[in-house]
Amino acid sequence: MNTEPRLISVVGEKPLPRYYVYYDEWTGEIINITNKYKASQNPHLVTEDNTAAELLLGHLNPKKFIVNETPSGIFLMPKQHQLRLKQEEDQLSKVGEVSLTVDREINIIKYTNSWKLEVNISSDAVYKMTGRRNNKQFSKKENVNNSTIYFYITEKNNPLRLIKTIKIDPIDLLNKGYALFDLKDLQNVIGLNNIDILTRRVFKSYGLKSKENYVSVEYLKRKNSRRNHYNITDVNKEAAFYISKSTAGWIFRSNFDSPNEFKIYRDIKIYITGDSPFELRDTVVLPITELGKYNELYVKTDADLLTSKLLIGEEGKHLSFNYEELEYVKPGKY
């Protein structure tokens, strides 16, 4: 009796499951994790790393992990383990102009009358890269891609006329938060209102802003909802507002031409209190439309501002108040 040979199957080790980690090309932030390929406009990492499984199951927080592109390869890792800096692009991009209220990852502010240029990085961008608001000081060796930030100042609408090149180490920018440059050497060359800025992108978004006068850097280390409790002094000649007592209330005089000089971008709501912020005496609002141009704004309140304090939210971070005695009073209402 003939019998056919039976095929012997060899059972090997079961292959490890593969995971597809989709991430933002610029920030490395994790967008989605699947165990099957899905068409996407975002790049993805194919990995057998069990970390991807833990992230997919929700056992780990994806906000604390990042996909890092390095000369050695692409890896899934905790944000705190290595700084992710993308290598600069080969092509040039023009930095678009935005309003002062718009926050990009990299913000460039030209102070046209003061001949200064500020470059700062937003706190949100640092958080995306590091997973923390108060980040540690980074060392040069953590810039594994040897990235460099370049800004090319050219004549407006004429990119072939290069005026100046600015070079910034991104590690220095991350550690300090901003860089400030003196452009007085351009005074006899070109006006700052007549320039464009080109760059080879290292970060995802850039914005060019314009202010007339430099008072302090625009850079904020972190966003917060802290309120500021102010005394009214009589010694600060550089205060944002001069306050005077009138016959029927108080006068707030703007000690500036533009509200933007003191980072005022909306109405200022002021809580008039005693020494304690919980001792509320009155509330007044300074409309932004009536601020600036050294104008005087009449404020009606029964509270005595000289024995009170002023409590203001985040919009008052850069404000100060100085008392000024009126030299004379003309007939009529003040």
Coordinates of N, CA, C and O in Angstrom, one line a residue, residues 134-287:
N134 N 9.1 74.9 32.0 CA 10.4 75.4 32.5 C 11.5 74.4 32.1 O 11.8 73.5 32.9
N135 N 12.0 74.5 30.9 CA 12.9 73.4 30.4 C 14.3 73.6 31.0 O 14.7 74.7 31.3
K136 N 15.0 72.6 31.0 CA 16.4 72.6 31.4 C 17.3 73.3 30.5 O 16.9 73.7 29.4
Q137 N 18.5 73.6 30.9 CA 19.5 74.2 30.0 C 20.0 73.1 29.1 O 20.5 72.0 29.6
F138 N 20.0 73.3 27.8 CA 20.5 72.3 26.8 C 21.9 72.5 26.5 O 22.4 73.7 26.5
S139 N 22.6 71.5 26.2 CA 24.0 71.6 25.8 C 24.2 71.5 24.3 O 23.3 71.0 23.6
K140 N 25.3 72.0 23.7 CA 25.5 72.0 22.3 C 25.4 70.6 21.7 O 25.0 70.4 20.5
K141 N 25.9 69.6 22.4 CA 25.9 68.2 21.9 C 24.5 67.7 21.6 O 24.4 66.7 20.9
E142 N 23.5 68.3 22.2 CA 22.1 67.8 22.0 C 21.6 68.2 20.6 O 20.5 67.7 20.2
N143 N 22.3 69.1 19.9 CA 21.9 69.5 18.6 C 22.5 68.4 17.6 O 23.5 68.7 16.9
V144 N 21.9 67.2 17.6 CA 22.5 66.1 16.9 C 22.5 66.3 15.3 O 23.3 65.7 14.6
N145 N 21.6 67.1 14.8 CA 21.6 67.4 13.4 C 22.4 68.6 13.0 O 22.4 69.0 11.8
N146 N 23.1 69.2 14.0 CA 24.0 70.4 13.7 C 23.2 71.5 13.0 O 23.6 72.2 12.1
S147 N 21.9 71.7 13.5 CA 21.1 72.7 12.9 C 21.5 74.1 13.2 O 22.1 74.4 14.3
T148 N 21.3 75.0 12.3 CA 21.7 76.4 12.5 C 20.5 77.3 12.0 O 19.9 76.9 10.9
I149 N 20.2 78.3 12.7 CA 19.1 79.2 12.2 C 19.7 80.4 11.5 O 20.6 81.1 12.0
Y150 N 19.3 80.6 10.2 CA 19.8 81.7 9.4 C 18.7 82.6 9.0 O 17.6 82.2 8.7
F151 N 18.9 83.9 9.1 CA 18.0 84.9 8.6 C 18.7 85.8 7.6 O 19.8 86.3 8.0
Y152 N 18.2 86.0 6.5 CA 18.8 86.8 5.4 C 17.9 88.0 5.2 O 16.7 87.9 4.8
I153 N 18.4 89.2 5.6 CA 17.7 90.4 5.4 C 17.9 91.0 4.0 O 19.1 91.2 3.6
T154 N 16.8 91.1 3.3 CA 16.9 91.6 1.9 C 16.0 92.8 1.7 O 15.2 93.1 2.5
E155 N 16.2 93.5 0.6 CA 15.4 94.6 0.2 C 14.0 94.1 0.0 O 13.8 93.0 -0.6
K156 N 13.0 94.8 0.4 CA 11.6 94.4 0.2 C 11.2 94.1 -1.2 O 11.5 94.9 -2.1
N157 N 10.7 92.9 -1.5 CA 10.3 92.5 -2.8 C 11.5 92.4 -3.8 O 11.3 92.4 -5.0
N158 N 12.7 92.3 -3.3 CA 13.9 92.2 -4.1 C 14.8 91.2 -3.4 O 15.8 91.6 -2.8
P159 N 14.5 89.9 -3.4 CA 15.4 88.9 -2.7 C 16.8 88.8 -3.2 O 17.7 88.3 -2.5
L160 N 17.1 89.4 -4.4 CA 18.5 89.3 -4.9 C 19.4 90.3 -4.2 O 20.6 90.2 -4.4
R161 N 18.8 91.3 -3.6 CA 19.7 92.3 -2.9 C 19.8 91.9 -1.4 O 18.9 92.2 -0.6
L162 N 20.9 91.2 -1.1 CA 21.1 90.8 0.3 C 21.7 91.9 1.1 O 22.8 92.5 0.7
I163 N 21.1 92.3 2.2 CA 21.6 93.4 3.1 C 22.4 92.9 4.2 O 23.5 93.4 4.5
K164 N 22.0 91.8 4.9 CA 22.7 91.3 6.1 C 22.3 89.9 6.3 O 21.1 89.5 6.0
T165 N 23.2 89.1 6.9 CA 22.9 87.7 7.3 C 23.0 87.6 8.8 O 24.0 88.1 9.4
I166 N 22.1 87.0 9.4 CA 22.1 86.8 10.9 C 22.1 85.3 11.1 O 21.3 84.5 10.5
K167 N 23.0 84.8 12.0 CA 23.1 83.4 12.3 C 22.9 83.2 13.8 O 23.5 83.9 14.6
I168 N 22.0 82.2 14.2 CA 21.7 82.0 15.6 C 21.9 80.5 15.9 O 21.4 79.6 15.1
D169 N 22.5 80.2 17.0 CA 22.6 78.8 17.4 C 21.3 78.5 18.1 O 20.9 79.1 19.1
P170 N 20.5 77.4 17.6 CA 19.2 77.1 18.2 C 19.3 76.7 19.7 O 18.3 77.0 20.4
I171 N 20.4 76.2 20.1 CA 20.6 75.8 21.5 C 20.6 77.1 22.4 O 19.9 77.2 23.4
D172 N 21.3 78.1 21.9 CA 21.3 79.4 22.6 C 19.9 80.0 22.7 O 19.5 80.6 23.7
L173 N 19.1 79.9 21.6 CA 17.8 80.4 21.5 C 16.9 79.7 22.5 O 16.1 80.3 23.2
L174 N 17.0 78.4 22.6 CA 16.2 77.6 23.5 C 16.5 77.9 24.9 O 15.6 78.0 25.8
N175 N 17.8 78.1 25.2 CA 18.2 78.3 26.6 C 17.8 79.7 27.1 O 17.3 79.8 28.3
K176 N 17.9 80.7 26.3 CA 17.6 82.1 26.7 C 16.1 82.5 26.3 O 15.5 83.3 27.0
G177 N 15.6 81.9 25.2 CA 14.3 82.3 24.8 C 14.2 83.3 23.7 O 13.3 83.4 23.0
Y178 N 15.3 84.1 23.6 CA 15.3 85.2 22.6 C 16.7 85.6 22.3 O 17.6 85.3 23.0
A179 N 16.8 86.3 21.2 CA 18.1 86.9 20.8 C 17.8 88.3 20.3 O 16.8 88.5 19.6
L180 N 18.6 89.3 20.6 CA 18.4 90.7 20.3 C 19.6 91.2 19.5 O 20.7 91.0 19.9
F181 N 19.3 91.9 18.4 CA 20.4 92.3 17.5 C 20.3 93.8 17.2 O 19.1 94.4 17.1
D182 N 21.4 94.5 17.2 CA 21.5 95.9 16.9 C 21.7 96.1 15.4 O 22.6 95.5 14.8
L183 N 20.8 96.8 14.7 CA 20.9 97.0 13.3 C 21.2 98.4 12.9 O 20.9 98.9 11.8
K184 N 21.8 99.2 13.8 CA 22.2 100.5 13.5 C 23.1 100.7 12.3 O 23.2 101.7 11.7
D185 N 23.9 99.6 12.0 CA 24.8 99.6 10.8 C 24.0 99.7 9.5 O 24.6 100.0 8.5
L186 N 22.7 99.6 9.6 CA 21.9 99.6 8.4 C 21.2 101.0 8.2 O 20.5 101.2 7.2
Q187 N 21.4 101.9 9.1 CA 20.8 103.2 9.0 C 21.0 103.9 7.7 O 20.1 104.6 7.2
N188 N 22.2 103.9 7.2 CA 22.5 104.6 5.9 C 22.4 103.6 4.7 O 22.8 104.0 3.6
V189 N 21.8 102.5 5.0 CA 21.7 101.5 3.9 C 20.2 101.3 3.4 O 19.9 101.4 2.3
I190 N 19.3 101.1 4.4 CA 17.9 100.8 4.1 C 17.1 101.0 5.4 O 17.6 100.8 6.5
G191 N 15.8 101.4 5.3 CA 14.9 101.5 6.4 C 14.3 100.2 6.7 O 14.1 99.3 5.9
L192 N 14.1 99.9 8.0 CA 13.6 98.6 8.4 C 12.1 98.4 7.9 O 11.7 97.2 8.0
N193 N 11.4 99.4 7.5 CA 10.1 99.2 6.9 C 10.2 98.7 5.5 O 9.2 98.4 4.9
N194 N 11.4 98.7 5.0 CA 11.6 98.3 3.6 C 12.5 97.1 3.4 O 13.3 96.9 2.5
I195 N 12.3 96.1 4.4 CA 13.1 94.9 4.3 C 12.1 93.7 4.3 O 11.0 93.7 4.8
D196 N 12.6 92.6 3.8 CA 12.0 91.3 3.9 C 13.1 90.4 4.6 O 14.3 90.7 4.7
I197 N 12.6 89.3 5.2 CA 13.5 88.3 5.9 C 13.2 87.0 5.3 O 12.1 86.5 5.3
L198 N 14.3 86.3 4.8 CA 14.2 85.0 4.3 C 14.9 84.0 5.3 O 15.8 84.5 6.0
T199 N 14.6 82.8 5.3 CA 15.2 81.8 6.2 C 15.2 80.4 5.6 O 14.4 80.1 4.6
R200 N 16.0 79.6 6.1 CA 16.0 78.1 5.8 C 15.4 77.5 7.1 O 16.0 77.4 8.1
R201 N 14.1 77.1 6.9 CA 13.4 76.7 8.1 C 14.0 75.5 8.9 O 14.4 74.5 8.4
V202 N 14.0 75.7 10.2 CA 14.3 74.7 11.2 C 13.0 74.4 12.0 O 12.8 73.2 12.4
F203 N 12.2 75.4 12.2 CA 10.9 75.2 12.9 C 9.8 75.3 11.9 O 10.0 75.7 10.7
K204 N 8.6 75.0 12.3 CA 7.4 74.9 11.4 C 6.9 76.2 11.0 O 6.6 76.4 9.8
S205 N 6.7 77.2 11.9 CA 6.1 78.4 11.6 C 6.9 79.6 12.1 O 7.5 79.6 13.2
Y206 N 7.0 80.7 11.3 CA 7.7 81.9 11.5 C 6.7 83.1 11.3 O 5.9 83.0 10.4
G207 N 6.9 84.2 12.0 CA 6.2 85.4 11.8 C 7.0 86.6 12.0 O 7.8 86.7 12.9
L208 N 6.8 87.6 11.1 CA 7.5 88.9 11.2 C 6.6 90.0 11.7 O 5.5 90.2 11.1
K209 N 7.0 90.6 12.8 CA 6.1 91.7 13.4 C 6.9 93.0 13.3 O 8.1 93.0 13.2
S210 N 6.2 94.1 13.5 CA 6.8 95.4 13.4 C 6.3 96.3 14.6 O 5.1 96.3 14.9
K211 N 7.2 96.9 15.3 CA 6.9 97.9 16.3 C 7.8 99.1 16.0 O 8.9 99.0 15.4
E212 N 7.4 100.3 16.5 CA 8.2 101.5 16.3 C 9.4 101.6 17.2 O 10.5 101.8 16.8
N213 N 9.1 101.4 18.5 CA 10.1 101.7 19.6 C 10.3 100.4 20.4 O 9.4 99.7 20.8
Y214 N 11.6 100.2 20.8 CA 12.0 99.1 21.7 C 11.9 99.6 23.1 O 12.5 100.6 23.5
V215 N 11.0 98.9 23.9 CA 10.9 99.1 25.3 C 11.5 97.9 26.1 O 12.4 98.1 27.0
S216 N 11.0 96.8 25.8 CA 11.5 95.5 26.4 C 11.2 94.4 25.4 O 10.4 94.6 24.5
V217 N 11.9 93.3 25.6 CA 11.7 92.2 24.6 C 10.2 91.6 24.7 O 9.6 91.7 25.8
E218 N 9.7 91.2 23.6 CA 8.4 90.6 23.5 C 8.3 89.2 24.1 O 7.2 88.7 24.4
Y219 N 9.4 88.6 24.3 CA 9.5 87.2 24.7 C 8.9 87.0 26.1 O 9.2 87.7 27.0
L220 N 8.0 86.0 26.2 CA 7.4 85.7 27.5 C 7.8 84.2 27.8 O 7.6 83.3 27.0
K221 N 8.4 84.0 28.9 CA 8.9 82.6 29.3 C 7.8 81.6 29.3 O 7.9 80.5 28.9
R222 N 6.6 82.0 29.8 CA 5.5 81.1 29.8 C 4.2 81.9 29.9 O 4.2 83.0 30.5
K223 N 3.2 81.3 29.4 CA 1.9 82.0 29.5 C 1.3 81.7 30.9 O 1.4 80.6 31.4
N224 N 0.6 82.6 31.4 CA 0.0 82.4 32.7 C -1.2 83.3 32.9 O -1.5 84.2 32.1
S225 N -2.0 83.0 33.9 CA -3.2 83.8 34.2 C -3.0 84.6 35.5 O -3.9 85.0 36.1
R226 N -1.7 84.9 35.8 CA -1.4 85.6 37.0 C -1.9 87.1 36.9 O -1.8 87.7 35.9
R227 N -2.4 87.6 38.1 CA -2.8 89.0 38.1 C -1.7 89.8 38.8 O -1.0 89.3 39.7
N228 N -1.6 91.0 38.3 CA -0.5 91.9 38.8 C -1.2 93.0 39.7 O -2.1 93.6 39.4
H229 N -0.6 93.1 40.9 CA -1.1 94.0 41.9 C -0.2 95.2 42.0 O 1.0 95.1 42.5
Y230 N -0.6 96.4 41.6 CA 0.3 97.6 41.5 C 0.0 98.6 42.6 O -1.2 98.9 42.9
N231 N 1.1 99.3 43.0 CA 0.9 100.5 43.8 C 1.1 101.7 42.8 O 1.8 101.6 41.7
I232 N 0.5 102.8 43.1 CA 0.7 104.0 42.3 C 1.8 104.8 43.0 O 1.7 105.2 44.1
T233 N 2.9 105.0 42.3 CA 4.0 105.7 42.9 C 4.1 107.2 42.4 O 3.2 107.6 41.6
D234 N 5.1 107.9 42.8 CA 5.3 109.3 42.3 C 6.7 109.5 41.9 O 7.2 110.6 41.9
V235 N 7.4 108.4 41.6 CA 8.9 108.4 41.3 C 9.2 107.8 40.0 O 10.3 108.0 39.5
N236 N 8.3 107.1 39.3 CA 8.6 106.4 38.1 C 8.2 107.3 36.9 O 7.0 107.3 36.4
K237 N 9.1 108.0 36.4 CA 8.9 108.9 35.2 C 8.7 108.2 33.9 O 8.2 108.8 33.0
E238 N 9.0 106.9 33.9 CA 8.9 106.1 32.7 C 7.6 105.2 32.8 O 7.5 104.3 32.0
A239 N 6.7 105.5 33.7 CA 5.5 104.7 33.9 C 4.7 104.8 32.6 O 4.7 105.7 31.9
A240 N 3.9 103.7 32.4 CA 3.0 103.7 31.2 C 1.9 104.7 31.4 O 1.4 105.3 30.4
F241 N 1.4 104.9 32.6 CA 0.3 105.9 32.8 C 0.6 106.9 33.9 O 1.2 106.5 34.9
Y242 N 0.2 108.1 33.7 CA 0.3 109.1 34.8 C -1.2 109.3 35.2 O -2.1 109.5 34.4
I243 N -1.4 109.3 36.5 CA -2.7 109.4 37.1 C -2.8 110.7 37.9 O -1.9 111.0 38.7
S244 N -3.8 111.5 37.7 CA -4.0 112.7 38.4 C -5.4 112.8 39.0 O -6.4 112.3 38.4
K245 N -5.5 113.5 40.1 CA -6.8 113.7 40.7 C -7.5 114.9 40.1 O -6.9 116.0 39.9
S246 N -8.8 114.8 39.7 CA -9.5 115.9 39.1 C -10.7 116.2 40.1 O -10.9 115.5 41.0
T247 N -11.4 117.2 39.7 CA -12.5 117.7 40.6 C -13.7 116.6 40.6 O -14.5 116.6 41.6
A248 N -13.8 115.8 39.6 CA -14.9 114.9 39.5 C -14.5 113.4 39.3 O -15.2 112.6 38.8
G249 N -13.2 113.1 39.6 CA -12.8 111.7 39.4 C -11.3 111.7 39.2 O -10.5 112.4 39.9
W250 N -10.8 110.9 38.2 CA -9.4 110.7 38.0 C -9.1 110.8 36.5 O -9.9 110.4 35.7
I251 N -7.8 111.2 36.2 CA -7.4 111.2 34.8 C -6.2 110.3 34.6 O -5.3 110.3 35.4
F252 N -6.3 109.4 33.6 CA -5.3 108.5 33.2 C -4.7 109.0 31.9 O -5.3 109.0 30.9
R253 N -3.4 109.4 32.0 CA -2.7 110.0 30.8 C -1.8 108.9 30.3 O -0.9 108.4 31.0
S254 N -1.9 108.6 29.0 CA -1.0 107.6 28.4 C 0.3 108.2 28.2 O 0.5 109.3 27.6
N255 N 1.4 107.6 28.7 CA 2.7 108.1 28.6 C 3.4 107.4 27.4 O 4.6 106.9 27.5
F256 N 2.7 107.2 26.3 CA 3.2 106.5 25.1 C 2.4 107.0 23.9 O 1.3 107.5 24.1
D257 N 3.0 106.7 22.8 CA 2.3 107.1 21.5 C 1.4 105.9 21.1 O 0.3 106.1 20.7
S258 N 1.9 104.7 21.1 CA 1.2 103.5 20.7 C 1.0 102.5 21.9 O 2.0 102.2 22.6
P259 N -0.2 102.0 22.1 CA -0.4 101.0 23.2 C 0.6 99.8 23.0 O 0.9 99.1 24.0
N260 N 1.0 99.5 21.8 CA 1.9 98.3 21.6 C 3.2 98.5 22.3 O 3.9 97.5 22.5
E261 N 3.6 99.7 22.5 CA 4.9 99.9 23.2 C 4.9 99.2 24.6 O 6.0 98.9 25.1
F262 N 3.8 99.1 25.2 CA 3.7 98.4 26.5 C 2.9 97.1 26.4 O 2.3 96.7 27.4
K263 N 2.9 96.6 25.2 CA 2.2 95.3 25.0 C 0.8 95.3 25.4 O 0.2 94.3 26.0
I264 N 0.1 96.4 25.1 CA -1.3 96.5 25.3 C -2.0 96.2 24.0 O -1.9 96.9 23.0
Y265 N -2.8 95.1 24.0 CA -3.5 94.7 22.7 C -5.0 94.6 22.9 O -5.7 94.3 21.9
R266 N -5.5 94.9 24.0 CA -7.0 94.9 24.3 C -7.3 95.9 25.4 O -6.4 96.4 26.0
D267 N -8.6 96.0 25.7 CA -9.1 96.8 26.8 C -8.4 96.4 28.1 O -8.2 95.2 28.3
I268 N -8.1 97.3 29.0 CA -7.5 97.0 30.3 C -8.6 97.1 31.4 O -9.1 98.2 31.6
K269 N -8.9 96.0 32.0 CA -9.8 95.9 33.1 C -9.0 96.0 34.4 O -8.2 95.2 34.7
I270 N -9.4 97.0 35.2 CA -8.6 97.3 36.5 C -9.6 97.1 37.6 O -10.7 97.7 37.7
Y271 N -9.1 96.3 38.6 CA -9.9 96.1 39.8 C -9.2 97.0 40.9 O -8.0 96.9 41.2
I272 N -9.9 98.0 41.5 CA -9.3 98.9 42.5 C -9.6 98.2 43.8 O -10.7 97.9 44.2
T273 N -8.5 97.9 44.5 CA -8.6 97.2 45.8 C -7.8 97.9 46.9 O -7.1 98.9 46.7
G274 N -8.0 97.4 48.1 CA -7.2 97.8 49.2 C -5.8 97.1 49.2 O -5.4 96.6 48.1
D275 N -5.2 97.0 50.3 CA -3.9 96.3 50.4 C -4.0 94.8 50.0 O -3.1 94.2 49.4
S276 N -5.2 94.3 50.3 CA -5.5 92.9 49.9 C -6.2 92.8 48.6 O -7.2 93.7 48.4
P277 N -5.9 91.9 47.7 CA -6.6 91.8 46.4 C -8.1 91.4 46.6 O -8.9 91.5 45.7
F278 N -8.4 90.9 47.8 CA -9.8 90.5 48.1 C -10.7 91.7 48.6 O -11.9 91.5 48.7
E279 N -10.1 92.8 48.8 CA -10.8 94.0 49.2 C -11.1 94.9 48.0 O -10.5 95.9 47.7
L280 N -12.2 94.5 47.3 CA -12.6 95.2 46.1 C -13.3 96.5 46.4 O -14.3 96.5 47.1
R281 N -12.8 97.6 45.8 CA -13.5 98.9 46.0 C -14.2 99.4 44.8 O -15.2 100.1 44.9
D282 N -13.7 99.0 43.6 CA -14.4 99.4 42.4 C -13.7 98.7 41.2 O -12.6 98.2 41.3
T283 N -14.4 98.8 40.0 CA -13.8 98.2 38.8 C -14.0 99.3 37.7 O -15.0 99.9 37.5
V284 N -12.9 99.5 36.9 CA -12.9 100.4 35.8 C -12.3 99.7 34.6 O -11.5 98.8 34.7
V285 N -12.6 100.2 33.4 CA -12.1 99.7 32.2 C -11.5 100.8 31.4 O -12.1 101.9 31.2
L286 N -10.2 100.6 30.9 CA -9.6 101.6 30.0 C -9.7 101.0 28.6 O -9.0 100.1 28.2
P287 N -10.6 101.6 27.7 CA -10.7 101.1 26.3 C -9.4 101.3 25.5 O -8.9 102.4 25.6

